[in-house]
The first five atom37 places (N, CA, C, CB, O) and aatype in JSON, in Angstrom:
{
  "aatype": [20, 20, 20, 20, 20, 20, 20, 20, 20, 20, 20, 20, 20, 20, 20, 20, 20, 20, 20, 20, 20, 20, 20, 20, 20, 20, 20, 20, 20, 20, 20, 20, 20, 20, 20, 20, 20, 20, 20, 20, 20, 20, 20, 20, 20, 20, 20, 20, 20, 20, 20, 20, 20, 20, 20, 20, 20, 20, 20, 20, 20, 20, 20, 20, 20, 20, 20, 20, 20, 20, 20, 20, 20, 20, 20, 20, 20, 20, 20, 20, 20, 20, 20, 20, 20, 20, 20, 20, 20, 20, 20, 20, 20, 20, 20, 20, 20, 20, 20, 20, 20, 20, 20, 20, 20, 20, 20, 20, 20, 20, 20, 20],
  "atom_mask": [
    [1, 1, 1, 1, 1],
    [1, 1, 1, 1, 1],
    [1, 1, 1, 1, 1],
    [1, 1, 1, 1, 1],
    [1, 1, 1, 1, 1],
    [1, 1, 1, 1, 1],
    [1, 1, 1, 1, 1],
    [1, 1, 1, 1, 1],
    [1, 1, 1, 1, 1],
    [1, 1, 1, 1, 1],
    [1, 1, 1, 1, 1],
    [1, 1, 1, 1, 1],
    [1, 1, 1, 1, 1],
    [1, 1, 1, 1, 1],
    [1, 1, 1, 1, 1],
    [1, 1, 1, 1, 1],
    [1, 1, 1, 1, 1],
    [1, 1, 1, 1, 1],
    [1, 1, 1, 1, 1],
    [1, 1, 1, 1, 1],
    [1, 1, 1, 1, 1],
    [1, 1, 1, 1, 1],
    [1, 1, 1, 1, 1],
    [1, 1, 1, 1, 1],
    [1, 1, 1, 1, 1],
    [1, 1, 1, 1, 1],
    [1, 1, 1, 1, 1],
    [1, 1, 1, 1, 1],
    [1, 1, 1, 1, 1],
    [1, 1, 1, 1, 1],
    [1, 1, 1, 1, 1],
    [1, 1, 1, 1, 1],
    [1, 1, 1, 1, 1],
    [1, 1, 1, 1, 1],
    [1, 1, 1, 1, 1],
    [1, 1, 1, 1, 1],
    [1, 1, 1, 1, 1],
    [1, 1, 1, 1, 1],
    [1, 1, 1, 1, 1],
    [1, 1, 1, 1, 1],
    [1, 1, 1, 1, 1],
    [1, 1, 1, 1, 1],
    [1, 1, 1, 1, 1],
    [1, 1, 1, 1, 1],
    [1, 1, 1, 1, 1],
    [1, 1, 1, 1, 1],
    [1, 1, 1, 1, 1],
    [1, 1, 1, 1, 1],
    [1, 1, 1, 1, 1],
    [1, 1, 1, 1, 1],
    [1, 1, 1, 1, 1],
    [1, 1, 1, 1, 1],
    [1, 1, 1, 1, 1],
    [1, 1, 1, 1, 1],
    [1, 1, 1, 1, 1],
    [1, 1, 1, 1, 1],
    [1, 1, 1, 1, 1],
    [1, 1, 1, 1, 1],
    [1, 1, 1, 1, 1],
    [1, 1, 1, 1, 1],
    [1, 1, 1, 1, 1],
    [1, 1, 1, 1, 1],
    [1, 1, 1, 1, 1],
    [1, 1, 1, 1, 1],
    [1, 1, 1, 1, 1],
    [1, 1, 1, 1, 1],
    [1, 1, 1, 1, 1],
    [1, 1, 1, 1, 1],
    [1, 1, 1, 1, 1],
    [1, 1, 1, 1, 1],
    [1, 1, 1, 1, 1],
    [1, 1, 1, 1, 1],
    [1, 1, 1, 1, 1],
    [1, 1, 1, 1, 1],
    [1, 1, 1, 1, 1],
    [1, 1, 1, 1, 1],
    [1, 1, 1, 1, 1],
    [1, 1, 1, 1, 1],
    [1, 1, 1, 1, 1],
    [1, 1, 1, 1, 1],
    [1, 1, 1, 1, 1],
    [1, 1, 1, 1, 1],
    [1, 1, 1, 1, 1],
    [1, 1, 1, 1, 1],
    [1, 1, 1, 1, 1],
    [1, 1, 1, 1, 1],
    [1, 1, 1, 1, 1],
    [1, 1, 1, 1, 1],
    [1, 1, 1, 1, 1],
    [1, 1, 1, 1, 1],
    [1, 1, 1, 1, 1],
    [1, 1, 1, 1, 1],
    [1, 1, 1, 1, 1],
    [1, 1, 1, 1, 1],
    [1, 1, 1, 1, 1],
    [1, 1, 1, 1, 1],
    [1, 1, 1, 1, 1],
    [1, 1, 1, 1, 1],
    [1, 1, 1, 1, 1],
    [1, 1, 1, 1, 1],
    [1, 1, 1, 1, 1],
    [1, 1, 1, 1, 1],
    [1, 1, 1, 1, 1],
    [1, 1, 1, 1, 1],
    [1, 1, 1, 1, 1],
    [1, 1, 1, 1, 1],
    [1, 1, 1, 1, 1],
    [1, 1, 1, 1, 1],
    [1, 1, 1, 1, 1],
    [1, 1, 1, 1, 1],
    [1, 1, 1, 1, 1],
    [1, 1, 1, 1, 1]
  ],
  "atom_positions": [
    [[34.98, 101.8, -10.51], [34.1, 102.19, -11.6], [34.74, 103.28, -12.46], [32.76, 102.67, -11.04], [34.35, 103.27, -13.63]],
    [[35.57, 104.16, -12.15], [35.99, 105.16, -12.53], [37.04, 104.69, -13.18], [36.14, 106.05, -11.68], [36.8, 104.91, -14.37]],
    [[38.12, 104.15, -13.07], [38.86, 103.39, -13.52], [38.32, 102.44, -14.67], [39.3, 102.83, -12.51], [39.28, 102.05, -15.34]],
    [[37.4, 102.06, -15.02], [37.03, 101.18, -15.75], [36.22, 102.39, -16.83], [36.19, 99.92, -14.91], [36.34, 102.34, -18.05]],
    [[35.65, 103.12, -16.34], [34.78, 104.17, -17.69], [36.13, 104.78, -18.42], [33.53, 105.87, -16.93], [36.14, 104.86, -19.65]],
    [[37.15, 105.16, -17.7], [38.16, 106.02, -18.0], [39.1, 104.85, -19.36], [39.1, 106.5, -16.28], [39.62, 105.1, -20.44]],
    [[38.94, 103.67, -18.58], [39.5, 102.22, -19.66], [38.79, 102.51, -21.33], [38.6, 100.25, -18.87], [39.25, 102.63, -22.47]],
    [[37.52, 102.52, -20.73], [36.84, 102.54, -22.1], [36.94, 103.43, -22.95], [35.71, 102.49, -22.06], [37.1, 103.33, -24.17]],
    [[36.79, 104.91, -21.9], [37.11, 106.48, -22.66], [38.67, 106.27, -23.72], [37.5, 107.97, -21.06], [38.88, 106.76, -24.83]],
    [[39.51, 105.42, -22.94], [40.79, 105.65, -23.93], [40.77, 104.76, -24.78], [42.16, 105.61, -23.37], [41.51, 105.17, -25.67]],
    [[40.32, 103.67, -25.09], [40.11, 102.76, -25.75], [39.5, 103.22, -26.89], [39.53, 101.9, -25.13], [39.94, 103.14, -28.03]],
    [[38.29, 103.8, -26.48], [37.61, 104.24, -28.01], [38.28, 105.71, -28.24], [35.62, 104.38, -28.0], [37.57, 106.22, -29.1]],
    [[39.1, 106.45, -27.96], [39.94, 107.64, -28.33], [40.87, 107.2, -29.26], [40.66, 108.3, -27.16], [41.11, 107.78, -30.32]],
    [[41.65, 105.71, -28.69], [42.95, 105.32, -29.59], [41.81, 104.73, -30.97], [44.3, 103.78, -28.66], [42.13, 105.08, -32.1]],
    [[40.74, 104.0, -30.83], [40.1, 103.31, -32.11], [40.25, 104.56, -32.54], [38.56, 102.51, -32.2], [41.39, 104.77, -32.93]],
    [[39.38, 105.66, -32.64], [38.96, 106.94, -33.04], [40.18, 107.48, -34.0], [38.65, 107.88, -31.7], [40.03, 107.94, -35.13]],
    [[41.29, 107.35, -33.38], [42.46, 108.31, -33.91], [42.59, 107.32, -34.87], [43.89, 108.78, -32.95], [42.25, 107.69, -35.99]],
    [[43.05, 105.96, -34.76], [43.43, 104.89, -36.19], [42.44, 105.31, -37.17], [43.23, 103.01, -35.95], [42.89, 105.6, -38.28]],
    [[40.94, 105.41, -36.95], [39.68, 105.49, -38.18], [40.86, 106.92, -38.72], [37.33, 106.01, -37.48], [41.54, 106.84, -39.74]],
    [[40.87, 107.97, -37.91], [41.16, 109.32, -38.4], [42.48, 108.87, -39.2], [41.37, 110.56, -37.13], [42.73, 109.19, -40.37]],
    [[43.26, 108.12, -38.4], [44.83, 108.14, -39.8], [44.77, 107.62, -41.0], [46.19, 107.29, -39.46], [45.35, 107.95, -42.04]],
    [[43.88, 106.59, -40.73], [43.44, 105.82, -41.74], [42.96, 106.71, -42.92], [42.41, 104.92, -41.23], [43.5, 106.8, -44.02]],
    [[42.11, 107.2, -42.58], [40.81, 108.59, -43.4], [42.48, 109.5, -43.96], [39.18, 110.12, -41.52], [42.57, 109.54, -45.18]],
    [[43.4, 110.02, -43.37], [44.15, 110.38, -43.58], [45.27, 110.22, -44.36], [44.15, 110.47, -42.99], [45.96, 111.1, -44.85]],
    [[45.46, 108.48, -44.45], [46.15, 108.09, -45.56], [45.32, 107.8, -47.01], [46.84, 106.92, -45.1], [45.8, 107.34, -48.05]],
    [[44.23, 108.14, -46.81], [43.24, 108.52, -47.4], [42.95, 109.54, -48.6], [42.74, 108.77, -46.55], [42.39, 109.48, -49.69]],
    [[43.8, 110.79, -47.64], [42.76, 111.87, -48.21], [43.39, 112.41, -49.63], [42.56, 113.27, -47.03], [43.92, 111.59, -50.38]],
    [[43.35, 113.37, -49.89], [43.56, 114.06, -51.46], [45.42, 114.79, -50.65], [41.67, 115.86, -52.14], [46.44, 114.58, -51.3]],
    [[45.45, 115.17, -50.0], [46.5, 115.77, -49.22], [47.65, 114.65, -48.77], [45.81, 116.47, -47.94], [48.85, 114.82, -48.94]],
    [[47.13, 113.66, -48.25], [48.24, 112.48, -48.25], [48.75, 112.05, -49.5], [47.74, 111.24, -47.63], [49.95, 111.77, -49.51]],
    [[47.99, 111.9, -50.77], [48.42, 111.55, -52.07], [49.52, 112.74, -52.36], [47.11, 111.46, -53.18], [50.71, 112.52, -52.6]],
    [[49.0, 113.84, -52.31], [50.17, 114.91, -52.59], [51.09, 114.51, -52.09], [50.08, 116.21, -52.17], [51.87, 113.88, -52.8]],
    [[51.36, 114.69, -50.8], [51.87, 114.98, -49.96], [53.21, 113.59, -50.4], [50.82, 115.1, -48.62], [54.42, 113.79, -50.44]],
    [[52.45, 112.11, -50.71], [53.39, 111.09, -50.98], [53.98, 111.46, -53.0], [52.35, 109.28, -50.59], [54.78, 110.72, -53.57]],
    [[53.53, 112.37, -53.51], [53.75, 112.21, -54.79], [55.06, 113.36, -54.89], [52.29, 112.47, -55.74], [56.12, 113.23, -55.5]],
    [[54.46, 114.85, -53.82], [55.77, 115.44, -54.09], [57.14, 115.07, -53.7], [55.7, 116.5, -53.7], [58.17, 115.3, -54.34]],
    [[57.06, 114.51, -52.61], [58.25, 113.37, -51.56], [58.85, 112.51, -53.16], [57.03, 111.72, -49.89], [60.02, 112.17, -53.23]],
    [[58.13, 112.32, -54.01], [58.7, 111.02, -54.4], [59.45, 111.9, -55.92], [57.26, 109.48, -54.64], [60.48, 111.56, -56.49]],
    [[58.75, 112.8, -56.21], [59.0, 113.31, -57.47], [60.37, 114.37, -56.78], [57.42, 114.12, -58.29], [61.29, 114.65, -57.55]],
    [[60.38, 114.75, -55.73], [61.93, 115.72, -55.23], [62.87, 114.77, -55.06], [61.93, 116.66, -53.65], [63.98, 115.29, -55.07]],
    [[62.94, 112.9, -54.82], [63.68, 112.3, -54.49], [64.19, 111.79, -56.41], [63.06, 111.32, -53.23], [65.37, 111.58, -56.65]],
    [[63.68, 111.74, -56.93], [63.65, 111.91, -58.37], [64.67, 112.77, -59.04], [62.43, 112.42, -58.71], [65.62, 112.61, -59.8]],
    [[64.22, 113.49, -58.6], [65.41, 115.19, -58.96], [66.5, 114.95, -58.41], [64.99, 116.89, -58.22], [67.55, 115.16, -59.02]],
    [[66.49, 114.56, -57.39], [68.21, 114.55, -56.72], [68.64, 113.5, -56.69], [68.54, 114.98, -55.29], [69.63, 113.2, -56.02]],
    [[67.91, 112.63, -57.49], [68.45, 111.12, -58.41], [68.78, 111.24, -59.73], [67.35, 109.98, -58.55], [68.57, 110.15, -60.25]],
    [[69.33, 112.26, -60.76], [69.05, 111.8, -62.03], [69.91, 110.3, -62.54], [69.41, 113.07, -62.93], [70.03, 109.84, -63.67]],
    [[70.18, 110.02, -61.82], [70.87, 108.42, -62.47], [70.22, 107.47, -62.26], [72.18, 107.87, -61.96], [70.26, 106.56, -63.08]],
    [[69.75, 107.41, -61.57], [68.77, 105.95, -61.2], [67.84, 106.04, -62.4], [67.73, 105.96, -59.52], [67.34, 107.09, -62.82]],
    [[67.68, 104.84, -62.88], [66.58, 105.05, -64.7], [64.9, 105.09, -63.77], [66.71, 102.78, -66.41], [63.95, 105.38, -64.5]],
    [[64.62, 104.84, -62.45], [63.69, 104.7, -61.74], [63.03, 106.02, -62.05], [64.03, 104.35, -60.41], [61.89, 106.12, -62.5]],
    [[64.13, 107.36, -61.67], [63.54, 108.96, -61.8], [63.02, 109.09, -62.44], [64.07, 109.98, -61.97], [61.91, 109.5, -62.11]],
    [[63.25, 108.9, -63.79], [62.24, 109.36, -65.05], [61.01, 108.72, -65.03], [62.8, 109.04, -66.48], [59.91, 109.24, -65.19]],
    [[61.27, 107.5, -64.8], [59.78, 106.48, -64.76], [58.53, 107.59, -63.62], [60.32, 104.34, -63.64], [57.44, 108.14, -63.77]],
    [[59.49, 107.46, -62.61], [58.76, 108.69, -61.43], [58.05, 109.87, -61.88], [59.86, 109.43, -60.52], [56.92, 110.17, -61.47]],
    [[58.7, 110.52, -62.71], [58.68, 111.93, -62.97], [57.26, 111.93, -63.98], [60.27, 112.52, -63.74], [56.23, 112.61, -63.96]],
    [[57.67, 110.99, -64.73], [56.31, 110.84, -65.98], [55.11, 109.98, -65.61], [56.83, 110.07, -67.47], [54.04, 109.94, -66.21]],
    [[55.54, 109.19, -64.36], [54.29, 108.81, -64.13], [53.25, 109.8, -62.7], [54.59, 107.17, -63.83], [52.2, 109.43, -62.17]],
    [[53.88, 110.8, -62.49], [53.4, 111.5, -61.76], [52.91, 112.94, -62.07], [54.13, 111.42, -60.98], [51.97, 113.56, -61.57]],
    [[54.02, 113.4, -63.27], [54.06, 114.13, -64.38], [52.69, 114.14, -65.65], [55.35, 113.62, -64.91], [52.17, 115.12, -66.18]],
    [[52.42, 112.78, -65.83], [51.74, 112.72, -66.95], [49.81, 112.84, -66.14], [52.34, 111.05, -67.9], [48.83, 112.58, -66.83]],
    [[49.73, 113.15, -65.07], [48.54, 112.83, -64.51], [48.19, 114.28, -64.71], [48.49, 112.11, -63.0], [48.78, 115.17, -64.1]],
    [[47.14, 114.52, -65.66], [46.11, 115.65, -65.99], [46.38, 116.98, -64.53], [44.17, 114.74, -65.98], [47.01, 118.04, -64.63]],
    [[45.59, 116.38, -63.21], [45.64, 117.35, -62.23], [46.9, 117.84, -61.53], [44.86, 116.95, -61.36], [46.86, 118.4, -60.44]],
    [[47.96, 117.61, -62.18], [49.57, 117.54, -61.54], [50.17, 118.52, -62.49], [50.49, 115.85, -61.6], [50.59, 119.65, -62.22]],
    [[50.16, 117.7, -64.09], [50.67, 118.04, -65.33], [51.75, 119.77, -64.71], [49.0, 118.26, -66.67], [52.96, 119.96, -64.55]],
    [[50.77, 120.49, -64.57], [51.24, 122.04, -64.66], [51.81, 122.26, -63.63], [50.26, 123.12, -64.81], [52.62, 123.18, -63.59]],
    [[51.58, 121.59, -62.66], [52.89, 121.76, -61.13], [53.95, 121.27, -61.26], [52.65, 121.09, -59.72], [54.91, 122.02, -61.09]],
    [[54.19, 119.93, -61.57], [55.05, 119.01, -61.65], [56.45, 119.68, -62.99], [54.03, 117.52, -62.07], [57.68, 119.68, -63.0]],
    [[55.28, 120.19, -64.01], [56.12, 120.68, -65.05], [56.52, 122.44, -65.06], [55.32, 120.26, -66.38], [57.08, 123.06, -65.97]],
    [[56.14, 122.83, -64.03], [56.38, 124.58, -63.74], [57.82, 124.02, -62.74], [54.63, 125.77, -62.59], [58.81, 124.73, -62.89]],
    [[57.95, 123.02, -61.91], [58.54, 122.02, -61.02], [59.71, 122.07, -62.03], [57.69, 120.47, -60.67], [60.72, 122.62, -61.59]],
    [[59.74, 121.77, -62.84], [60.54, 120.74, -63.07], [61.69, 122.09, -64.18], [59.52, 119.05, -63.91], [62.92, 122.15, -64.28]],
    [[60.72, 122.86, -64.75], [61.46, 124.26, -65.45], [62.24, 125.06, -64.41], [60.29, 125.39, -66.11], [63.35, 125.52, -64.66]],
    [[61.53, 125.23, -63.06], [62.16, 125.99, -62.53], [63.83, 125.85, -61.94], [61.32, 126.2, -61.76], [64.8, 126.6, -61.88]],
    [[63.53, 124.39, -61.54], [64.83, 123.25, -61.38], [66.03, 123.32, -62.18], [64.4, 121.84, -61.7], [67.2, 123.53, -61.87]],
    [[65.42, 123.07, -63.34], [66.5, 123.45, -64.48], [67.0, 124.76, -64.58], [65.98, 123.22, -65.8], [68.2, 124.98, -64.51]],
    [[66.17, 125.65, -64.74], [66.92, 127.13, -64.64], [68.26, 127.23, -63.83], [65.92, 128.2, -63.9], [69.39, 127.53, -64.22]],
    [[67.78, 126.86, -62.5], [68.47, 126.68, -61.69], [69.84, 126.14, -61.72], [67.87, 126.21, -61.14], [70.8, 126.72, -61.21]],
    [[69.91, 125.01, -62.33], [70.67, 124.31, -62.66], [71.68, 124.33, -63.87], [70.05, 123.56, -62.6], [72.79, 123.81, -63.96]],
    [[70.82, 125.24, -64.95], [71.56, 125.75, -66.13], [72.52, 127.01, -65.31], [70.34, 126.37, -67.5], [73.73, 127.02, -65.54]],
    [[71.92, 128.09, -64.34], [72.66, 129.07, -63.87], [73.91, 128.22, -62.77], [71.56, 130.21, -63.11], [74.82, 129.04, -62.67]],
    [[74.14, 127.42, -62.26], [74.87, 126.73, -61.85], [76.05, 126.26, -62.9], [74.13, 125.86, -61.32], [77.25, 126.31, -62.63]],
    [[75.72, 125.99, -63.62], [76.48, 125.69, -64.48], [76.99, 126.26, -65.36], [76.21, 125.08, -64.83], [77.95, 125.77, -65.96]],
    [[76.39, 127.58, -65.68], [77.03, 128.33, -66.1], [78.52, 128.99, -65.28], [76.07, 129.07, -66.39], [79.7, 129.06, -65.62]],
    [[78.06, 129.23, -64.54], [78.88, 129.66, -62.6], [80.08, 129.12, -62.96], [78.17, 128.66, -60.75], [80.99, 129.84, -63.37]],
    [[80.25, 127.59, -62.83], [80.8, 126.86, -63.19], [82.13, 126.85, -63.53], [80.24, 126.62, -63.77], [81.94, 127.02, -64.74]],
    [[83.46, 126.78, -63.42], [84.4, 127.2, -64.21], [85.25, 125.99, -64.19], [85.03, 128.5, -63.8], [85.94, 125.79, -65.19]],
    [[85.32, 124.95, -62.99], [86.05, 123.74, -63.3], [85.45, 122.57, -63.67], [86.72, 123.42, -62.35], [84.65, 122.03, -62.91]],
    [[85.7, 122.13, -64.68], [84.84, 120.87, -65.33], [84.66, 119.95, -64.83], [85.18, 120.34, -66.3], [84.01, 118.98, -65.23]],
    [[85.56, 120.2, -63.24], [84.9, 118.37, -62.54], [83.56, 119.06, -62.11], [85.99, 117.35, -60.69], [82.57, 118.33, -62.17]],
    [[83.43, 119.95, -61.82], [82.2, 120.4, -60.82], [81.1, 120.83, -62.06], [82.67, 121.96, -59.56], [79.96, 121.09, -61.69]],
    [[81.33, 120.89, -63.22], [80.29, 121.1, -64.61], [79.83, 119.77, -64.44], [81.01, 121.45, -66.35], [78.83, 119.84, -63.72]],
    [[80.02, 118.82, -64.69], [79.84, 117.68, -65.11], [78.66, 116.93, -64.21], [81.17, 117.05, -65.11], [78.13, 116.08, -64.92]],
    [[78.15, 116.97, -63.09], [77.15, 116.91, -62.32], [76.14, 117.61, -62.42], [77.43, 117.01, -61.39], [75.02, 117.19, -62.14]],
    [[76.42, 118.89, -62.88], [75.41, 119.89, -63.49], [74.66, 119.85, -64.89], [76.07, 121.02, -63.54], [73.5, 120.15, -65.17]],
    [[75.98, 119.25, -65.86], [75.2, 118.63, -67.22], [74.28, 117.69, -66.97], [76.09, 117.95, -68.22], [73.13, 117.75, -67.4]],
    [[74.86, 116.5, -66.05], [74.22, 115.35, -65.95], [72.58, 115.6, -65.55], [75.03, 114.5, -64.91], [71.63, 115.17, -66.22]],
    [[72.45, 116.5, -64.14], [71.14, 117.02, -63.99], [69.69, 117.93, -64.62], [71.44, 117.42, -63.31], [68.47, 117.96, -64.43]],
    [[71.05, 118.82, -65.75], [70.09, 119.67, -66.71], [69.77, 118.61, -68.01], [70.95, 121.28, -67.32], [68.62, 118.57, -68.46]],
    [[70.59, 117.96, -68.46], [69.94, 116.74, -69.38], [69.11, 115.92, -69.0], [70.72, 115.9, -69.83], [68.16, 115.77, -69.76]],
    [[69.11, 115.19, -67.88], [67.65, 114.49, -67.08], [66.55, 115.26, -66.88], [67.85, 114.03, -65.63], [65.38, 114.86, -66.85]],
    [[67.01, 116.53, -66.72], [65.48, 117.39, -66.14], [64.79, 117.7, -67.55], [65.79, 119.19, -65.12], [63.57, 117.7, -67.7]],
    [[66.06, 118.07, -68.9], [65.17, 118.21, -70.28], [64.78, 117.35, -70.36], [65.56, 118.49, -71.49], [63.91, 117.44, -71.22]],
    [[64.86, 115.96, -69.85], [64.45, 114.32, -70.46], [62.95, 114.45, -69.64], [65.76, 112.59, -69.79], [61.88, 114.33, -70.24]],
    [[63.02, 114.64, -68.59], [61.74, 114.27, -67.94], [60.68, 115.84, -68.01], [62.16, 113.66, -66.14], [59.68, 115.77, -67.3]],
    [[60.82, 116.94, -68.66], [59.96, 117.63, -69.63], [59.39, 117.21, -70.73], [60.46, 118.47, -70.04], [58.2, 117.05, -71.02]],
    [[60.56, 117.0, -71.4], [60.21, 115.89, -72.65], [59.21, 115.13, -72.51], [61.18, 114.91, -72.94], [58.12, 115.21, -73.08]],
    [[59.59, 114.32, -71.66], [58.92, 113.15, -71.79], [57.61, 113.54, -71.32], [59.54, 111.99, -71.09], [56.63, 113.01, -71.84]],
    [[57.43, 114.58, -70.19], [55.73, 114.71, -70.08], [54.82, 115.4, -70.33], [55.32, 114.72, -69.28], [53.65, 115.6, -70.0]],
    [[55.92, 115.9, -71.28], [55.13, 116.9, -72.72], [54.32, 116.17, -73.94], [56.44, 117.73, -73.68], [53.33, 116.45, -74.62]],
    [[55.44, 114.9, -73.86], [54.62, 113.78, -75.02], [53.71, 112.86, -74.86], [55.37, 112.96, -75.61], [53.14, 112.2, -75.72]],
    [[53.54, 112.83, -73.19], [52.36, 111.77, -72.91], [51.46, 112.47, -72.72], [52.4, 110.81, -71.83], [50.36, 112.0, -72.47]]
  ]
}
């Protein structure tokens, strides 16, 4: 008998936890959580033409707008002081490439 209540006890613990992950892929925090993942893989893509699409479609959403784009200034700073640093032009040249994508995807979600 004990063996068999204890069957059931885990049975409805494991249902219990799926409802909860579920509710979890769910919530307002999992959306973040999948939008900043996707918008940092973005950034350390500027070549793929995919990034920008990323950036502005995650960028252009009203409740994001001012994170995404405080995000995306601070990056560049960053990246302009890098490049300034800079003194051999093979190692500039990865740095242009990234501060011109990051003005592109300001740009761009300044205008939508």
């Amino acid at each position: 008998m004990r063996i068999l209540t204890l069957s059931f006890l885990c049975t409805g613990l494991l249902a219990g936890s799926l409802t909860a992950e579920e509710n979890a892929r769910d919530s307002e925090e999992y959306r973040i959580g999948v939008m900043v993942k996707a918008v940092a893989e973005a950034i350390k893509a500027p070549e793929k033409p995919a990034s920008l699409e990323t950036i502005a479609k995650y960028g252009t959403l009203t409740a994001h707008y001012v994170m995404i784009r405080g995000w995306l200034v601070q990056e560049l700073k960053g990246v302009e002081s890098q490049l300034e640093a800079s003194r051999d032009p093979k190692k500039k040249h990865p740095f242009e490439i990234k501060a011109s994508f990051l003005r592109k995807a300001i740009r761009r979600i300044d205008l939508e």
